[in-house]
């Protein structure tokens, strides 16, 4: 059972929270407190079951964040474990750190907290000082033109150094207190790159932003991070360089868990960038020169220097020859496709099969060349590691040469890893999406991609099983009214000790109405222009009684066509995604509503998540069409192909469940608080004309439903 000390600590914290104005008891939240605590303490874990895990759909307004934070922190302190909360975006991380955790602390719960981002989001004082003084850059694999530093940029970075030294900034990019953001082209030259880090040998080790964050993590009861950082730390980082607590000491919580399968896939994906190989060829002379300077400066014993240099030049030549062969294949496979703002030329390899000529080029030419370069590079790095790291730490020029060498090692290893998965065979148990993409008009700007499809077994092995306990939660985890799709994606099964729970929303959905239409043109690609015109005709009248509206589209192309065709009377009121940063658009939207004006947000699928506009900030939501996966997406297309090859039906197994979840998210933008009210209009006639339409409607929140049958 859950220990009495944990129950008492939770109860006393809740009693103090109830004393605060605005706090309300939520029945579902109380249920979540109990079930999370029971799961962590192994109440449901039978002797033969592997996991302490629970999947919770905490619907909008259920209070799921507090629902997992309070029992997890109290339980972790009793069990001497650490809570790790992984979210999908920065906004929720900041909400947890700046709002939810302070509420618990004000209620008397004592704990330490830490925030962890990827290394690239931390400031490196050593590299920043080198940048500000225009010293040699560690990014020696880049073209000289791309690393030019203007005096203005150097002045800004010098101010960052002073800000950090004064203690007014902790060195985390997201916490920068100045105006604007640090999303600048030069940030990659002053961040905490693991390949340029000299660790304890660095003169700034004791004041390093990244290593200070590691110290904070060691002392924290709860650590907040993101999905990608968690996977990177668990799968790709050497043990001594990991930021997060060990798996066996972690109570792991996945918030926004509907992203877990896709984010885990992304962590296992591989990219072979031919433009990077071309850049390596162009800068090979400078690279080898710096490598030789490192060898001579440290008097490294690496054998015949001329032989080493010749071997590297031969391998670079072989790499370039292989890369050119792959580019010739790209010219053929991408022929006739034009580059536009909505679409990049793409070729998907059906059933994950490369042409034999490309396989031969990768196996017989590219891999041996990359492997030869990697061995030469490691030969030098191993000698440095033996006894010369202190000498490097005392010489900034040698630090840059070493950084160049480590950058090369990292790039070569990533390219070799990509070759392995690109060549891997697919079969009935192992599906891999493979495709080629041209990014710009530059002929060499081509990349080859590979992403594994069925990752549930690996997720269970690498993430779920090692963790002490795991909680998955989101507002939308069920699809078509059950957890089947989510559990299959991640190999989560009741027989292994995994629990499933739905916490209902407390909102009164009868305050909202959902309109569907039976007479509008079916929204396929052939009818897109006609469908857009029909939406516009309905939208103008549907919008009339509302000042705050959101219009959601499944494609940027249709979104832009709709925005361009808006009546002149509505154009000044519209705020269109991609015209400005998302946060700026939302601030402007609220400002207009506060001043009594009308405001219309127009966006794509990303506006259907994390957009919280309660009350009068949003009273109308329009949805252009059902959010089925884009069939031009190579991962979605390959997954359908993989399922079909097994004699199954991809529409019913993948496309329909995913569309159901996304549609619930879109509709859910309207009801964000107990005061919310208004109307949702779904301009897709398939809800009324197709057999699956009733399934999708039945899974929507219980709003009043009206069907429009004529214009």
XYZ file of C-alpha atoms in Angstrom:
711
model
C 0.000 0.000 0.000
C 0.972 3.674 -0.268
C 2.815 4.590 2.981
C 0.890 6.709 5.475
C 3.673 9.308 5.512
C 3.137 9.905 1.789
C -0.636 10.142 2.194
C -0.278 12.610 5.079
C 2.175 14.812 3.170
C -0.153 14.913 0.158
C -3.172 15.659 2.356
C -1.505 18.482 4.301
C -0.301 20.099 1.065
C -3.802 19.905 -0.397
C -5.378 21.402 2.708
C -3.090 24.428 2.467
C -3.798 24.755 -1.258
C -7.545 24.795 -0.555
C -7.006 27.880 1.580
C -5.776 29.805 -1.459
C -8.344 31.839 -3.474
C -9.340 30.240 -6.770
C -8.354 26.670 -5.879
C -11.095 24.150 -6.589
C -11.347 20.460 -5.758
C -11.652 18.316 -8.863
C -12.890 14.782 -8.456
C -10.787 13.496 -11.326
C -7.676 15.099 -9.871
C -8.241 13.310 -6.554
C -8.515 10.036 -8.461
C -5.267 10.816 -10.269
C -3.451 11.533 -6.970
C -4.398 8.083 -5.702
C -3.658 6.126 -8.891
C -0.267 7.748 -9.539
C 0.823 7.099 -5.951
C -0.390 3.474 -6.079
C 1.468 2.878 -9.336
C 4.749 4.342 -8.057
C 4.591 2.271 -4.856
C 3.914 -0.955 -6.774
C 0.374 -1.556 -5.503
C -0.686 -2.902 -8.915
C 2.539 -4.734 -9.704
C 2.115 -8.489 -9.402
C 5.161 -10.675 -8.931
C 5.323 -11.724 -12.589
C 4.677 -8.240 -14.017
C 7.542 -6.164 -15.357
C 6.480 -2.550 -14.971
C 5.202 0.060 -12.576
C 3.452 2.121 -15.230
C 0.152 3.900 -15.809
C -1.384 5.591 -18.856
C -3.729 8.467 -17.935
C -5.894 10.487 -20.279
C -6.469 13.617 -18.200
C -8.991 15.487 -20.293
C -8.966 19.278 -20.535
C -9.593 20.907 -17.166
C -8.961 17.743 -15.144
C -5.896 19.292 -13.482
C -3.521 16.583 -14.658
C -0.266 18.508 -14.030
C -0.921 18.873 -10.296
C -2.477 15.411 -10.461
C 0.907 13.827 -11.163
C 3.293 16.359 -9.542
C 2.033 16.080 -5.956
C 1.968 12.260 -5.630
C 5.196 11.861 -7.618
C 7.226 14.311 -5.501
C 5.893 12.974 -2.189
C 6.531 9.376 -3.293
C 10.010 10.120 -4.665
C 11.115 11.689 -1.380
C 9.929 8.630 0.536
C 11.573 6.181 -1.889
C 14.756 8.278 -2.330
C 14.150 8.575 -6.065
C 14.028 11.569 -8.431
C 11.076 12.682 -10.551
C 11.851 13.383 -14.229
C 9.072 15.180 -16.130
C 9.514 15.149 -19.912
C 7.266 17.395 -22.014
C 7.030 18.008 -25.748
C 7.481 21.787 -25.800
C 9.129 24.667 -23.964
C 5.797 26.346 -23.081
C 4.692 23.485 -20.828
C 8.166 23.205 -19.284
C 8.037 26.878 -18.350
C 4.495 26.500 -16.970
C 5.611 23.649 -14.724
C 8.754 25.460 -13.541
C 7.245 28.932 -13.103
C 3.644 28.205 -12.106
C 2.801 24.660 -10.975
C 5.867 23.890 -8.841
C 5.815 27.302 -7.073
C 2.161 26.645 -6.140
C 3.166 23.428 -4.392
C 6.053 25.148 -2.632
C 3.783 27.946 -1.385
C 1.525 25.248 0.037
C 4.385 24.031 2.208
C 5.786 21.139 0.163
C 9.564 21.304 0.405
C 11.594 20.134 -2.600
C 14.393 21.136 -4.967
C 13.782 21.539 -8.700
C 15.945 21.752 -11.820
C 15.406 22.404 -15.500
C 17.407 20.535 -18.131
C 17.689 21.421 -21.801
C 19.916 20.018 -24.513
C 23.586 20.971 -24.302
C 23.194 23.240 -27.306
C 20.926 25.560 -25.289
C 23.664 26.374 -22.753
C 26.218 29.161 -23.097
C 29.952 28.313 -23.278
C 32.006 31.139 -21.779
C 35.273 29.938 -23.299
C 33.935 29.891 -26.862
C 32.031 33.140 -26.304
C 35.205 34.949 -25.267
C 36.994 33.534 -28.312
C 34.109 34.748 -30.492
C 34.106 38.222 -28.965
C 37.839 38.622 -29.548
C 37.552 37.027 -33.013
C 39.968 34.215 -32.127
C 40.137 30.992 -34.127
C 36.726 29.378 -34.346
C 36.272 25.777 -33.179
C 33.898 25.273 -36.103
C 36.677 24.519 -38.556
C 34.520 22.255 -40.717
C 32.442 25.224 -41.871
C 33.190 27.463 -44.808
C 35.073 30.633 -43.931
C 32.214 32.733 -45.286
C 29.677 31.097 -42.982
C 31.709 31.854 -39.832
C 32.415 35.518 -40.500
C 31.792 37.592 -37.417
C 30.569 41.151 -37.656
C 31.687 43.689 -35.083
C 28.052 44.056 -34.039
C 27.743 40.311 -33.335
C 30.987 40.328 -31.360
C 29.737 43.258 -29.270
C 26.503 41.393 -28.481
C 28.389 38.264 -27.419
C 30.740 40.338 -25.281
C 27.668 41.725 -23.473
C 26.463 38.139 -22.916
C 29.776 37.324 -21.229
C 29.402 40.334 -18.917
C 25.770 39.430 -18.174
C 26.777 35.876 -17.295
C 29.729 37.003 -15.149
C 27.459 39.370 -13.209
C 25.187 36.497 -12.207
C 22.156 38.091 -13.876
C 21.889 35.220 -16.366
C 22.326 31.497 -15.789
C 23.600 30.798 -19.305
C 20.469 28.959 -20.486
C 19.262 30.290 -23.827
C 15.588 30.037 -22.776
C 16.207 32.166 -19.663
C 17.940 35.047 -21.441
C 16.636 38.194 -19.677
C 17.315 40.650 -22.492
C 15.012 41.819 -25.236
C 14.344 39.415 -28.073
C 15.826 35.931 -28.217
C 19.208 34.332 -28.837
C 18.053 32.507 -31.977
C 20.983 33.917 -33.942
C 23.219 32.364 -36.557
C 26.219 32.724 -34.242
C 24.661 30.889 -31.265
C 26.051 27.552 -32.510
C 29.558 29.024 -32.177
C 29.184 29.946 -28.490
C 27.032 27.135 -27.103
C 28.097 24.132 -25.029
C 28.997 21.698 -27.795
C 29.928 18.298 -26.382
C 32.498 17.791 -29.133
C 34.405 20.972 -28.258
C 34.052 20.599 -24.483
C 37.293 19.938 -22.604
C 35.370 19.128 -19.394
C 37.508 19.428 -16.245
C 40.449 20.618 -18.322
C 38.609 23.819 -19.214
C 39.669 26.873 -17.167
C 35.969 27.788 -16.832
C 34.805 24.363 -15.653
C 33.779 25.546 -12.186
C 31.636 28.356 -13.622
C 30.273 26.477 -16.660
C 26.524 26.901 -17.276
C 26.178 23.313 -18.482
C 28.050 21.699 -15.584
C 26.256 23.964 -13.111
C 23.020 22.513 -14.489
C 24.388 19.020 -13.798
C 25.043 20.006 -10.180
C 21.458 21.307 -9.887
C 20.155 17.974 -11.191
C 22.084 15.977 -8.608
C 20.429 17.928 -5.791
C 16.922 18.067 -7.301
C 13.842 16.128 -6.236
C 12.214 16.928 -9.583
C 13.828 17.584 -12.968
C 11.894 19.078 -15.890
C 13.127 18.361 -19.412
C 11.783 17.439 -22.866
C 11.242 14.182 -24.749
C 14.175 14.667 -27.141
C 16.608 15.491 -24.326
C 15.530 12.414 -22.362
C 16.100 10.080 -25.321
C 19.416 11.684 -26.189
C 20.617 11.371 -22.599
C 19.529 7.738 -22.290
C 20.570 6.490 -25.736
C 23.353 8.602 -27.188
C 25.423 10.176 -24.411
C 28.359 8.607 -22.598
C 27.583 7.880 -18.962
C 29.967 10.499 -17.538
C 28.399 13.232 -19.674
C 24.744 12.487 -18.884
C 22.662 15.233 -17.350
C 19.598 13.356 -16.144
C 19.273 10.976 -13.175
C 19.883 7.285 -13.798
C 16.900 5.306 -15.066
C 16.696 3.027 -12.033
C 16.458 6.081 -9.739
C 13.853 7.879 -11.890
C 10.111 8.195 -11.599
C 9.601 9.099 -15.234
C 6.591 11.178 -16.297
C 5.776 11.758 -19.962
C 3.461 14.751 -20.288
C 1.942 15.307 -23.754
C 2.482 11.572 -24.105
C 0.652 11.409 -27.444
C 3.960 12.650 -28.926
C 6.078 9.901 -27.358
C 6.080 7.416 -30.242
C 6.943 10.064 -32.857
C 9.589 11.772 -30.721
C 11.204 8.405 -29.955
C 11.221 7.574 -33.654
C 12.956 10.881 -34.331
C 15.669 10.049 -31.792
C 16.435 6.850 -33.739
C 16.287 8.455 -37.187
C 19.388 8.932 -39.317
C 20.331 11.499 -41.941
C 23.155 11.411 -44.450
C 23.649 14.994 -45.603
C 25.523 15.152 -48.890
C 25.973 18.923 -48.553
C 27.953 18.328 -45.341
C 30.197 15.838 -47.123
C 30.723 18.386 -49.875
C 31.681 21.014 -47.273
C 34.131 18.570 -45.706
C 35.764 18.116 -49.093
C 35.979 21.892 -49.659
C 37.522 22.536 -46.263
C 39.739 19.448 -46.160
C 42.949 21.416 -46.651
C 42.257 23.676 -43.689
C 41.100 20.735 -41.599
C 44.224 18.646 -42.243
C 46.378 21.703 -41.598
C 44.822 22.172 -38.164
C 45.088 18.459 -37.468
C 48.808 18.585 -38.250
C 49.170 21.638 -36.001
C 47.586 19.697 -33.144
C 49.964 16.780 -33.706
C 53.086 18.933 -33.878
C 51.957 21.290 -31.087
C 51.558 18.368 -28.683
C 54.350 16.295 -30.237
C 51.969 13.380 -30.642
C 53.392 10.030 -31.695
C 51.017 9.017 -34.489
C 53.472 7.350 -36.851
C 54.392 8.625 -40.308
C 52.749 12.067 -40.673
C 52.960 11.996 -44.477
C 51.286 8.593 -44.521
C 48.510 9.828 -42.242
C 47.914 12.909 -44.387
C 47.955 10.925 -47.638
C 45.523 8.373 -46.208
C 43.115 11.115 -45.168
C 43.292 12.845 -48.537
C 42.673 9.526 -50.323
C 39.687 8.817 -48.074
C 38.256 12.304 -48.658
C 38.650 11.750 -52.395
C 36.831 8.400 -52.118
C 34.092 9.998 -50.017
C 33.640 12.754 -52.598
C 33.496 10.287 -55.487
C 30.815 8.269 -53.692
C 28.887 11.425 -52.815
C 28.924 12.511 -56.468
C 27.525 9.129 -57.520
C 24.679 9.540 -55.034
C 24.015 13.050 -56.345
C 23.719 11.659 -59.874
C 21.088 9.238 -58.577
C 19.326 12.169 -56.895
C 19.235 14.082 -60.187
C 17.409 11.159 -61.800
C 15.034 10.352 -58.929
C 14.071 13.980 -58.254
C 13.874 15.006 -61.902
C 10.832 17.073 -62.786
C 10.034 18.100 -59.216
C 10.184 21.820 -58.562
C 11.116 23.532 -55.312
C 8.414 25.756 -53.761
C 7.653 27.366 -50.410
C 5.195 24.549 -49.686
C 7.090 21.561 -50.994
C 10.638 20.306 -51.425
C 11.522 17.737 -54.098
C 11.244 14.327 -52.428
C 11.585 10.706 -53.461
C 10.407 7.913 -51.159
C 11.961 4.491 -51.575
C 9.043 2.074 -51.619
C 9.246 -0.795 -49.130
C 12.485 0.799 -47.866
C 14.445 -0.562 -50.840
C 17.315 1.424 -52.372
C 18.376 0.853 -55.986
C 21.237 -1.628 -56.074
C 23.605 0.956 -57.560
C 23.076 3.241 -54.556
C 23.556 0.361 -52.123
C 26.813 -0.561 -53.855
C 28.025 3.044 -53.710
C 27.312 3.267 -49.976
C 28.757 -0.153 -49.132
C 31.796 -0.275 -51.409
C 32.849 3.387 -51.607
C 31.289 5.690 -49.037
C 31.481 3.533 -45.908
C 35.133 2.499 -46.374
C 36.133 6.125 -47.003
C 34.246 7.429 -43.959
C 35.597 4.602 -41.811
C 39.152 5.360 -42.913
C 38.748 9.040 -42.035
C 37.234 8.130 -38.673
C 40.104 5.776 -37.814
C 42.677 8.454 -38.674
C 40.849 11.011 -36.564
C 40.471 8.640 -33.615
C 44.142 7.770 -33.868
C 44.982 11.389 -33.101
C 42.269 11.809 -30.437
C 43.368 8.679 -28.596
C 46.902 10.057 -28.343
C 45.595 13.358 -26.962
C 43.471 11.508 -24.410
C 46.425 9.447 -23.210
C 48.344 12.299 -21.594
C 47.935 15.624 -23.351
C 44.521 16.973 -22.271
C 46.062 19.344 -19.709
C 48.426 20.784 -22.320
C 45.454 21.434 -24.577
C 43.531 23.128 -21.749
C 46.398 25.601 -21.293
C 46.472 26.659 -24.967
C 43.349 28.174 -26.576
C 44.701 27.578 -30.083
C 45.223 23.871 -29.385
C 41.720 23.748 -27.876
C 40.340 24.860 -31.216
C 42.391 22.310 -33.119
C 41.136 19.588 -30.767
C 37.569 20.852 -31.158
C 37.942 20.616 -34.924
C 39.106 17.031 -34.569
C 36.194 16.135 -32.296
C 33.699 17.813 -34.610
C 35.055 15.729 -37.467
C 34.819 12.551 -35.390
C 31.180 13.304 -34.532
C 30.219 14.062 -38.127
C 31.935 10.957 -39.478
C 30.347 8.688 -36.848
C 26.875 10.118 -37.556
C 27.371 9.608 -41.298
C 28.523 6.017 -40.772
C 25.546 5.316 -38.502
C 23.283 6.711 -41.228
C 24.864 4.388 -43.806
C 24.064 1.384 -41.615
C 20.347 2.133 -41.257
C 20.045 3.282 -44.887
C 21.355 -0.124 -46.003
C 19.306 -2.124 -43.493
C 16.813 -4.556 -44.961
C 13.114 -4.278 -44.202
C 10.910 -7.274 -43.499
C 7.542 -8.153 -41.950
C 8.836 -7.369 -38.450
C 11.061 -4.422 -39.228
C 9.830 -1.472 -41.239
C 12.032 1.491 -42.151
C 10.942 4.633 -43.967
C 13.633 5.799 -46.394
C 13.576 8.882 -48.590
C 15.666 11.470 -50.394
C 15.099 15.230 -50.125
C 16.463 18.276 -51.962
C 16.523 21.320 -49.686
C 17.445 24.172 -52.034
C 18.361 25.041 -55.580
C 21.962 24.077 -54.789
C 22.514 20.715 -56.477
C 24.541 19.258 -53.587
C 21.965 20.232 -50.959
C 20.491 16.723 -50.816
C 19.971 14.421 -47.854
C 19.123 10.744 -47.429
C 16.856 9.829 -44.506
C 15.884 6.662 -42.671
C 13.438 6.331 -39.765
C 12.404 3.049 -38.090
C 8.648 2.552 -38.011
C 7.784 -0.006 -35.321
C 9.736 1.208 -32.278
C 7.570 -0.107 -29.435
C 9.824 -3.012 -28.491
C 12.913 -0.814 -28.370
C 11.063 1.842 -26.366
C 9.998 -0.780 -23.855
C 13.549 -2.106 -23.610
C 15.490 1.177 -23.538
C 13.139 3.579 -21.740
C 10.282 1.835 -19.944
C 11.933 -1.234 -18.392
C 14.996 0.481 -16.868
C 12.903 3.203 -15.153
C 11.739 2.698 -11.565
C 8.204 3.827 -12.498
C 6.626 5.516 -15.523
C 3.535 7.706 -15.938
C 2.161 8.612 -19.367
C -0.381 11.423 -19.500
C -2.047 13.741 -21.994
C -5.445 15.246 -22.729
C -5.765 12.969 -25.789
C -4.409 9.434 -25.569
C -7.480 7.459 -26.591
C -8.328 7.061 -30.254
C -11.827 6.037 -31.305
C -12.692 5.647 -27.632
C -9.908 3.294 -26.469
C -6.162 3.043 -25.707
C -5.468 0.273 -28.229
C -3.512 2.349 -30.741
C -1.376 4.107 -28.103
C -0.562 0.904 -26.220
C 0.426 -0.955 -29.397
C 2.705 1.867 -30.523
C 4.761 1.665 -27.313
C 4.302 -2.000 -26.320
C 2.290 -1.093 -23.222
C 0.118 -3.997 -22.119
C -1.973 -4.749 -18.989
C -0.354 -8.185 -18.735
C 2.981 -6.454 -18.051
C 1.588 -4.404 -15.156
C 0.551 -1.302 -17.121
C -2.621 0.432 -15.843
C -5.002 2.604 -17.906
C -7.181 5.445 -16.608
C -9.478 8.145 -18.050
C -10.039 11.300 -15.986
C -13.080 13.094 -17.384
C -13.169 16.834 -18.063
C -15.221 18.849 -15.547
C -16.298 21.382 -18.199
C -19.921 21.880 -19.237
C -19.710 21.092 -22.952
C -23.389 21.912 -23.406
C -22.278 25.556 -23.413
C -20.755 24.845 -26.820
C -22.194 23.805 -30.175
C -20.557 21.768 -32.945
C -21.671 22.310 -36.552
C -21.077 19.759 -39.295
C -22.064 20.029 -42.965
C -23.402 17.492 -45.449
C -23.522 19.655 -48.601
C -19.976 21.069 -48.879
C -17.572 19.772 -51.595
C -15.476 16.831 -50.420
C -12.042 18.277 -49.451
C -9.721 16.249 -51.666
C -6.822 17.700 -53.653
C -8.868 17.843 -56.869
C -11.615 19.870 -55.168
C -9.370 22.010 -52.960
C -10.094 25.328 -54.684
C -13.845 24.660 -54.716
C -13.737 23.535 -51.082
C -11.852 26.682 -50.032
C -14.468 28.909 -51.710
C -17.270 26.993 -49.977
C -15.577 27.414 -46.588
C -15.241 31.152 -47.167
C -18.951 31.509 -47.949
C -19.949 29.705 -44.746
C -17.190 31.192 -42.597
C -18.206 34.812 -43.107
C -21.714 34.172 -41.743
C -20.543 31.742 -39.029
C -18.048 34.314 -37.762
C -20.470 37.247 -37.630
C -21.545 37.025 -33.953
C -17.976 36.332 -32.725
C -15.024 38.636 -32.013
C -12.416 35.956 -31.200
C -11.908 33.177 -33.747
C -9.448 30.489 -34.806
C -9.421 28.874 -38.255
C -7.409 25.641 -38.584
C -6.108 24.049 -41.800
C -4.457 20.736 -42.582
C -2.093 22.296 -45.163
C -0.228 25.568 -45.444
C -1.193 25.797 -49.093
C -4.945 25.876 -48.380
C -4.423 28.143 -45.379
C -2.686 30.736 -47.530
C -5.321 30.464 -50.283
C -8.048 31.058 -47.683
C -6.208 34.045 -46.158
C -5.610 35.604 -49.590
C -9.306 35.269 -50.492
C -10.714 36.738 -47.263
C -13.085 39.685 -47.765
C -11.353 43.040 -47.404
C -13.421 43.724 -44.297
C -11.804 40.742 -42.510
C -8.225 41.047 -43.734
C -7.175 43.698 -41.160
C -8.484 41.408 -38.400
C -6.518 38.325 -39.495
C -3.313 37.078 -37.864
C -1.731 34.425 -40.109
C 0.690 31.747 -38.968
C 4.271 32.162 -40.281
C 3.775 35.935 -40.720
C 5.285 36.418 -37.232
C 6.424 34.213 -34.321
C 3.550 32.249 -32.787
C 3.861 33.932 -29.361
C 3.720 37.363 -31.003
C 0.537 36.455 -32.883
C -1.131 35.202 -29.691
C -0.149 38.339 -27.753
C -1.537 40.527 -30.523
C -4.734 38.455 -30.604
C -5.299 38.944 -26.859
C -4.475 42.648 -27.120
C -7.127 43.119 -29.808
C -9.774 41.245 -27.815
C -8.930 43.230 -24.647
C -9.432 46.474 -26.574
C -12.847 45.377 -27.880
C -11.698 44.621 -31.433
C -12.195 41.489 -33.516
C -9.290 39.083 -34.057
C -9.005 36.065 -36.348
C -6.131 33.613 -35.900
C -5.438 31.502 -39.003
C -3.075 28.558 -38.682
C -2.168 24.973 -39.472
C -2.089 21.829 -37.365
C 0.469 23.144 -34.852
C -2.109 25.736 -33.704
C -4.331 22.856 -32.549
C -1.942 22.051 -29.676
C -0.787 24.148 -26.756
C -3.012 27.089 -27.725
C -4.765 28.168 -24.540
C -7.262 31.004 -25.115
C -9.929 30.765 -22.410
C -13.204 32.648 -22.079
C -13.762 35.542 -24.445
C -10.329 35.107 -26.026
C -11.819 32.387 -28.244
C -15.514 31.729 -28.961
C -15.352 30.313 -32.503
C -13.177 27.535 -33.952
C -13.322 26.612 -37.623
C -11.740 23.376 -38.900
C -11.228 23.189 -42.648
C -11.081 19.412 -42.954
C -10.445 16.207 -41.049
C -6.781 16.057 -39.945
C -5.762 12.843 -41.698
C -2.024 12.308 -42.017
C -0.449 13.900 -45.066
C -0.035 11.088 -47.620
C 3.000 12.901 -49.044
C 4.792 12.444 -45.692
C 7.311 9.629 -46.298
C 6.943 8.229 -42.768
C 3.130 8.092 -42.923
C 3.210 6.598 -46.432
C 5.805 3.981 -45.446
C 3.892 3.027 -42.322
C 0.723 2.451 -44.356
C 2.708 0.410 -46.850
C 4.278 -1.656 -44.043
C 0.900 -2.430 -42.438
C -0.673 -3.281 -45.785
C 2.164 -5.706 -46.584
C 1.136 -7.672 -43.480
C -2.395 -8.078 -44.847
C -3.860 -5.446 -42.519
C -5.810 -2.251 -43.223
C -3.797 0.961 -42.689
C -6.862 3.207 -42.834
C -8.615 1.547 -39.906
C -5.458 0.734 -37.936
C -3.473 3.970 -38.400
C -5.088 6.780 -40.340
C -8.532 6.835 -38.717
C -7.328 6.547 -35.080
C -4.722 9.275 -35.628
C -7.285 11.537 -37.295
C -9.662 10.983 -34.366
C -7.043 12.112 -31.847
C -6.061 15.162 -33.878
C -9.703 16.159 -34.425
C -10.349 16.017 -30.673
C -7.353 18.310 -30.171
C -8.677 20.778 -32.760
C -12.155 20.846 -31.238
C -10.629 21.094 -27.771
C -9.190 24.554 -28.502
C -12.613 26.048 -27.698
C -13.178 24.788 -24.131
C -10.230 25.761 -21.926
C -11.988 26.792 -18.690
C -15.345 26.575 -16.914
C -16.278 29.979 -18.397
C -15.697 28.963 -22.007
C -18.528 28.834 -24.534
C -19.040 29.204 -28.259
C -19.157 27.265 -31.486
C -17.033 24.822 -33.495
C -17.613 24.405 -37.241
C -16.063 21.421 -39.063
C -16.224 22.157 -42.808
C -15.720 18.554 -43.925
C -18.764 16.785 -45.369
C -17.165 13.363 -44.872
C -18.358 13.435 -41.259
C -21.886 13.060 -42.695
C -21.298 11.213 -45.966
C -18.753 8.533 -44.979
C -19.319 5.512 -42.787
C -16.474 6.425 -40.470
C -17.919 9.904 -39.883
C -20.205 8.722 -37.083
C -17.239 7.068 -35.314
C -15.332 10.348 -35.315
C -18.334 12.391 -34.150
C -19.076 9.979 -31.299
C -15.554 10.457 -29.925
C -15.769 14.279 -29.805
C -16.493 16.126 -26.545
C -20.263 16.059 -25.766
C -21.180 19.417 -27.319
C -24.589 20.167 -28.773
C -24.486 18.965 -32.371
C -26.183 20.503 -35.415
C -26.014 19.299 -39.031
C -26.253 21.891 -41.819
C -27.752 20.280 -44.923
C -27.898 23.211 -47.363
C -26.179 26.490 -48.123
